[in-house]
Coordinates of C-alpha atoms in Angstrom, one line a residue:
X970 CA -120.6 -50.3 -8.1
X971 CA -121.9 -53.4 -9.8
X972 CA -120.0 -56.7 -9.9
X973 CA -119.4 -56.4 -13.6
X974 CA -117.6 -53.1 -13.0
X975 CA -115.1 -54.8 -10.7
X976 CA -114.3 -57.6 -13.0
X977 CA -110.9 -57.4 -14.6
X978 CA -110.8 -57.2 -18.4
X979 CA -107.9 -56.9 -20.8
X980 CA -107.1 -53.5 -19.5
X981 CA -107.8 -52.6 -15.9
X982 CA -108.7 -49.2 -14.6
X983 CA -105.1 -48.9 -13.3
X984 CA -103.7 -49.6 -16.7
X985 CA -105.9 -47.0 -18.3
X986 CA -104.3 -44.3 -16.1
X987 CA -101.0 -44.7 -17.8
X988 CA -100.5 -42.2 -20.7
X989 CA -98.9 -44.8 -23.0
X990 CA -101.8 -47.2 -22.5
X991 CA -104.3 -44.4 -23.2
X992 CA -102.6 -43.6 -26.5
X993 CA -102.4 -47.3 -27.5
X994 CA -106.0 -47.8 -26.5
X995 CA -107.1 -44.7 -28.4
X996 CA -105.3 -45.9 -31.5
X997 CA -106.9 -49.3 -31.2
X998 CA -110.4 -47.7 -31.0
X999 CA -109.6 -45.5 -34.1
X1000 CA -108.5 -48.6 -36.0
X1001 CA -111.7 -50.5 -35.0
X1002 CA -113.8 -47.5 -36.0
X1003 CA -112.1 -47.3 -39.4
X1004 CA -112.6 -51.0 -40.0
X1005 CA -116.2 -50.8 -39.0
X1006 CA -116.7 -47.8 -41.3
X1007 CA -115.2 -49.6 -44.3
X1008 CA -117.4 -52.6 -43.6
X1009 CA -120.7 -50.7 -43.1
X1010 CA -120.2 -48.1 -45.8
X1011 CA -121.0 -50.5 -48.7
X1012 CA -124.2 -51.5 -47.0
X1013 CA -125.2 -47.9 -46.5
X1014 CA -124.3 -47.0 -50.1
X1015 CA -126.4 -49.9 -51.4
X1016 CA -129.5 -49.1 -49.3
X1017 CA -129.5 -45.3 -49.9
X1018 CA -128.6 -45.6 -53.6
X1019 CA -131.7 -47.8 -54.0
X1020 CA -133.8 -44.9 -52.9
X1021 CA -132.2 -42.3 -55.3
X1022 CA -133.5 -41.2 -58.7
X1023 CA -131.6 -42.0 -61.8
X1024 CA -130.2 -38.5 -62.0
X1025 CA -128.9 -38.6 -58.4
X1026 CA -126.9 -41.8 -59.0
X1027 CA -124.6 -39.9 -61.5
X1028 CA -124.4 -36.6 -59.8
X1029 CA -121.0 -35.2 -59.0
X1030 CA -119.8 -34.9 -56.3
X1031 CA -121.8 -37.9 -55.2
X1032 CA -124.2 -37.7 -52.2
X1033 CA -124.6 -40.3 -49.6
X1034 CA -128.3 -39.6 -48.7
X1035 CA -130.9 -39.2 -51.4
X1036 CA -132.5 -35.9 -51.9
X1037 CA -135.7 -37.4 -53.3
X1038 CA -136.7 -40.7 -51.7
X1039 CA -137.9 -42.9 -54.6
X1040 CA -139.5 -46.1 -53.2
X1041 CA -140.8 -47.0 -56.7
X1042 CA -137.4 -48.4 -57.5
X1043 CA -138.3 -51.6 -55.6
X1044 CA -141.5 -52.2 -57.5
X1045 CA -139.7 -51.7 -60.7
X1046 CA -136.9 -54.0 -59.7
X1047 CA -139.3 -56.9 -59.1
X1048 CA -140.3 -56.7 -62.8
X1049 CA -136.8 -57.8 -63.8
X1050 CA -136.4 -60.8 -61.6
X1051 CA -138.6 -63.4 -59.9
X1052 CA -137.2 -63.3 -56.4
X1053 CA -140.0 -65.4 -54.9
X1054 CA -139.0 -68.5 -56.9
X1055 CA -135.3 -67.9 -56.3
X1056 CA -135.9 -67.6 -52.6
X1057 CA -137.9 -70.9 -52.6
X1058 CA -135.1 -72.7 -54.6
X1059 CA -132.5 -71.4 -52.2
X1060 CA -134.6 -72.7 -49.2
X1061 CA -134.9 -76.1 -50.8
X1062 CA -131.1 -76.3 -51.4
X1063 CA -130.4 -75.2 -47.9
X1064 CA -132.7 -77.9 -46.4
X1065 CA -130.7 -80.4 -48.4
X1066 CA -127.4 -78.9 -47.4
X1067 CA -128.5 -79.0 -43.8
X1068 CA -129.3 -82.7 -43.8
X1069 CA -127.6 -84.8 -46.4
X1070 CA -124.0 -83.4 -46.2
X1071 CA -124.1 -83.0 -42.4
X1072 CA -125.3 -86.6 -42.0
X1073 CA -122.6 -88.0 -44.2
X1074 CA -119.8 -85.8 -42.7
X1075 CA -121.1 -86.6 -39.2
X1076 CA -120.9 -90.3 -39.7
X1077 CA -117.4 -90.0 -41.3
X1078 CA -116.1 -87.9 -38.4
X1079 CA -117.7 -90.2 -35.8
X1080 CA -116.1 -93.2 -37.4
X1081 CA -112.7 -91.6 -37.4
X1082 CA -113.0 -90.4 -33.8
X1083 CA -114.8 -93.2 -31.9
X1084 CA -114.6 -96.4 -34.0
X1085 CA -111.7 -98.7 -34.4
X1086 CA -111.2 -98.7 -38.1
X1087 CA -108.0 -99.6 -40.0
X1088 CA -105.7 -96.8 -41.0
X1089 CA -107.7 -94.3 -39.0
X1090 CA -104.8 -91.9 -38.4
X1091 CA -103.7 -92.2 -42.1
X1092 CA -107.2 -91.4 -43.2
X1093 CA -107.4 -88.4 -41.0
X1094 CA -104.1 -87.1 -42.2
X1095 CA -105.3 -87.6 -45.8
X1096 CA -108.4 -85.5 -45.1
X1097 CA -106.3 -82.8 -43.5
X1098 CA -103.8 -82.8 -46.5
X1099 CA -106.7 -82.1 -48.9
X1100 CA -107.2 -78.7 -47.2
X1101 CA -103.9 -77.6 -48.9
X1102 CA -105.3 -78.3 -52.4
X1103 CA -107.0 -75.3 -54.1
X1104 CA -110.6 -75.9 -54.8
X1105 CA -110.2 -74.7 -58.4
X1106 CA -108.0 -77.7 -59.2
X1107 CA -110.8 -80.2 -58.7
X1108 CA -113.6 -78.1 -60.2
X1109 CA -113.5 -79.8 -63.6
X1110 CA -113.1 -83.4 -62.3
X1111 CA -116.1 -82.8 -60.0
X1112 CA -118.2 -81.6 -62.9
X1113 CA -117.2 -84.6 -65.1
X1114 CA -118.0 -87.0 -62.2
X1115 CA -121.4 -85.5 -61.7
X1116 CA -122.0 -85.5 -65.5
X1117 CA -121.1 -89.2 -65.7
X1118 CA -123.6 -89.9 -62.9
X1119 CA -126.3 -88.0 -64.6
X1120 CA -126.7 -85.5 -61.8
X1121 CA -126.2 -82.3 -63.8
X1122 CA -129.2 -80.0 -63.5
X1123 CA -130.3 -81.5 -60.2
X1124 CA -129.8 -80.4 -56.6
X1125 CA -127.9 -83.6 -55.8
X1126 CA -125.0 -82.0 -57.7
X1127 CA -124.9 -79.4 -54.9
X1128 CA -125.5 -81.7 -51.9
X1129 CA -123.1 -84.6 -52.7
X1130 CA -120.0 -82.5 -53.3
X1131 CA -120.8 -80.5 -50.1
X1132 CA -120.5 -83.8 -48.1
X1133 CA -116.9 -84.1 -49.1
X1134 CA -115.8 -81.1 -47.1
X1135 CA -112.5 -82.0 -45.3
X1136 CA -112.6 -78.9 -43.0
X1137 CA -116.0 -79.8 -41.7
X1138 CA -115.1 -83.4 -41.2
X1139 CA -111.9 -82.4 -39.2
X1140 CA -114.0 -79.9 -37.2
X1141 CA -116.6 -82.6 -36.3
X1142 CA -113.9 -85.1 -35.5
X1143 CA -112.2 -82.6 -33.1
X1144 CA -115.4 -82.1 -31.3
X1145 CA -116.2 -85.8 -31.1
X1146 CA -112.7 -86.4 -29.7
X1147 CA -113.6 -84.2 -26.7
X1148 CA -116.5 -86.4 -25.7
X1149 CA -115.8 -89.1 -23.1
X1150 CA -115.5 -92.5 -24.8
X1151 CA -117.0 -94.2 -21.8
X1152 CA -120.4 -92.9 -22.7
X1153 CA -120.3 -94.6 -26.1
X1154 CA -118.8 -97.8 -24.6
X1155 CA -121.7 -97.9 -22.1
X1156 CA -124.2 -97.6 -24.9
X1157 CA -122.5 -100.4 -26.9
X1158 CA -122.6 -102.6 -23.9
X1159 CA -126.3 -102.0 -23.6
X1160 CA -126.7 -103.3 -27.2
X1161 CA -126.9 -100.0 -29.1
X1162 CA -125.6 -100.1 -32.7
X1163 CA -123.1 -97.6 -34.0
X1164 CA -125.8 -95.7 -35.9
X1165 CA -127.9 -95.5 -32.7
X1166 CA -124.9 -94.4 -30.7
X1167 CA -124.3 -91.7 -33.2
X1168 CA -127.9 -90.5 -33.4
X1169 CA -128.9 -90.8 -29.8
X1170 CA -125.6 -89.7 -28.1
X1171 CA -123.1 -88.1 -30.4
X1172 CA -125.5 -85.7 -32.2
X1173 CA -127.4 -84.4 -29.1
X1174 CA -124.0 -83.8 -27.3
X1175 CA -122.6 -82.0 -30.4
X1176 CA -125.4 -79.5 -31.1
X1177 CA -123.0 -76.5 -30.8
X1178 CA -120.8 -77.7 -33.6
X1179 CA -123.7 -78.8 -35.7
X1180 CA -125.4 -75.5 -35.3
X1181 CA -122.2 -73.9 -36.4
X1182 CA -122.1 -76.0 -39.6
X1183 CA -125.7 -75.1 -40.2
X1184 CA -124.7 -71.4 -40.2
X1185 CA -121.8 -72.2 -42.6
X1186 CA -124.2 -74.1 -44.9
X1187 CA -126.6 -71.1 -45.0
X1188 CA -123.8 -68.7 -45.9
X1189 CA -122.5 -71.1 -48.6
X1190 CA -126.0 -71.6 -50.0
X1191 CA -126.9 -67.9 -50.1
X1192 CA -123.6 -66.6 -51.5
X1193 CA -122.5 -69.3 -53.9
X1194 CA -123.2 -68.4 -57.5
X1195 CA -120.4 -69.9 -59.6
X1196 CA -120.9 -73.7 -58.9
X1197 CA -124.8 -73.6 -59.2
X1198 CA -124.4 -71.6 -62.4
X1199 CA -122.3 -74.5 -63.8
X1200 CA -124.4 -77.5 -62.8
X1201 CA -127.9 -76.1 -62.9
X1202 CA -129.0 -75.6 -66.5
X1203 CA -132.7 -74.9 -65.9
X1204 CA -133.2 -71.2 -65.1
X1205 CA -136.3 -72.0 -62.9
X1206 CA -134.1 -74.1 -60.6
X1207 CA -131.4 -71.6 -59.9
X1208 CA -130.9 -70.2 -56.3
X1209 CA -130.8 -66.5 -55.5
X1210 CA -127.2 -65.7 -56.1
X1211 CA -126.9 -66.9 -59.8
X1212 CA -130.3 -65.3 -60.6
X1213 CA -129.3 -61.9 -59.3
X1214 CA -125.9 -62.1 -61.0
X1215 CA -127.3 -63.0 -64.4
X1216 CA -130.4 -60.9 -64.5
X1217 CA -129.4 -57.9 -62.4
X1218 CA -125.7 -57.5 -62.0
X1219 CA -124.7 -58.3 -65.6
X1220 CA -127.6 -56.5 -67.2
X1221 CA -126.8 -53.2 -69.0
X1222 CA -130.4 -52.3 -69.5
X1223 CA -131.4 -51.9 -65.8
X1224 CA -130.8 -48.5 -64.2
X1225 CA -128.3 -48.5 -61.3
X1226 CA -130.8 -47.3 -58.8
X1227 CA -133.1 -50.2 -59.6
X1228 CA -130.2 -52.6 -59.4
X1229 CA -129.4 -51.3 -55.9
X1230 CA -133.0 -51.9 -54.9
X1231 CA -132.9 -55.5 -55.8
X1232 CA -129.5 -55.9 -54.1
X1233 CA -131.0 -54.3 -51.0
X1234 CA -133.8 -56.9 -50.9
X1235 CA -131.3 -59.7 -51.3
X1236 CA -129.2 -58.4 -48.4
X1237 CA -132.0 -58.4 -45.9
X1238 CA -132.3 -62.2 -45.2
X1239 CA -128.5 -62.6 -44.4
X1240 CA -128.6 -59.5 -42.2
X1241 CA -131.6 -60.8 -40.3
X1242 CA -130.0 -64.3 -40.0
X1243 CA -126.9 -62.7 -38.6
X1244 CA -128.8 -60.6 -36.1
X1245 CA -130.7 -63.6 -34.8
X1246 CA -127.8 -66.1 -34.7
X1247 CA -124.9 -63.7 -34.0
X1248 CA -124.0 -65.6 -30.8
X1249 CA -123.9 -68.9 -32.6
X1250 CA -121.8 -67.3 -35.4
X1251 CA -119.2 -66.0 -32.9
X1252 CA -119.2 -69.4 -31.2
X1253 CA -118.7 -71.0 -34.5
X1254 CA -115.6 -68.8 -35.2
X1255 CA -114.2 -70.0 -31.9
X1256 CA -114.9 -73.7 -32.8
X1257 CA -113.1 -73.1 -36.1
X1258 CA -109.9 -72.8 -34.2
X1259 CA -110.2 -76.2 -32.4
X1260 CA -107.4 -78.5 -33.3
X1261 CA -107.7 -82.3 -33.3

């Protein structure tokens, strides 16, 4: 037998011989299968409904698979929404979310972790306490602040508030705390400035946590529709989520099968992103539990 077969897991081969363990293990598998079904069923319904005719959408009892595969729904769906421009806008927003907020949060977390600044513990406690405040309570103040700065209808209104993410700052600080301070002290003795220490040492040694935050930024950029709908007033600047919500989801004139075709196209990039970076995403879930 291979080496992997001899390695002990949560349940050993001896444990699986016990009837009570077999029953518990079987119930656990059934629960996991039920959870997987409830998560995959909406995806399957959306994909297969996009290939049905208008009559099949309202047939009773409903059918899961289409009887007549209608691929023309996709070409008709593209007539209602310009997905190309929306994809490009989303990409521009994501590039900004992957650079400006991460740089600001990284510098803030590095200062709290590795620099001797006054009231460092108090500041860290303040950041952690803001995690208890519901985001809806500072939605209007954030909008008024951006309006007074003249940033409404610009992507800066998305990038700057994203830099004030207390969870990401605490997550970065926790990771920086695990790096040996002697490395940074040696760089300072050699004459490196704090910015150089951060860019040349802290960032390369923290690629796992930064890649995790990049994944979080992609998820936020792709799924967020409410905040961009508030601060972006020009329709040509809107990302994918508000465009689909306004032009497709809320429309009463578009047939349901055509709506499902557009939603299927919108689902493809996140699914591909997950399949490519699934290891990083699972690693990011583990990092989310790190405590400072």
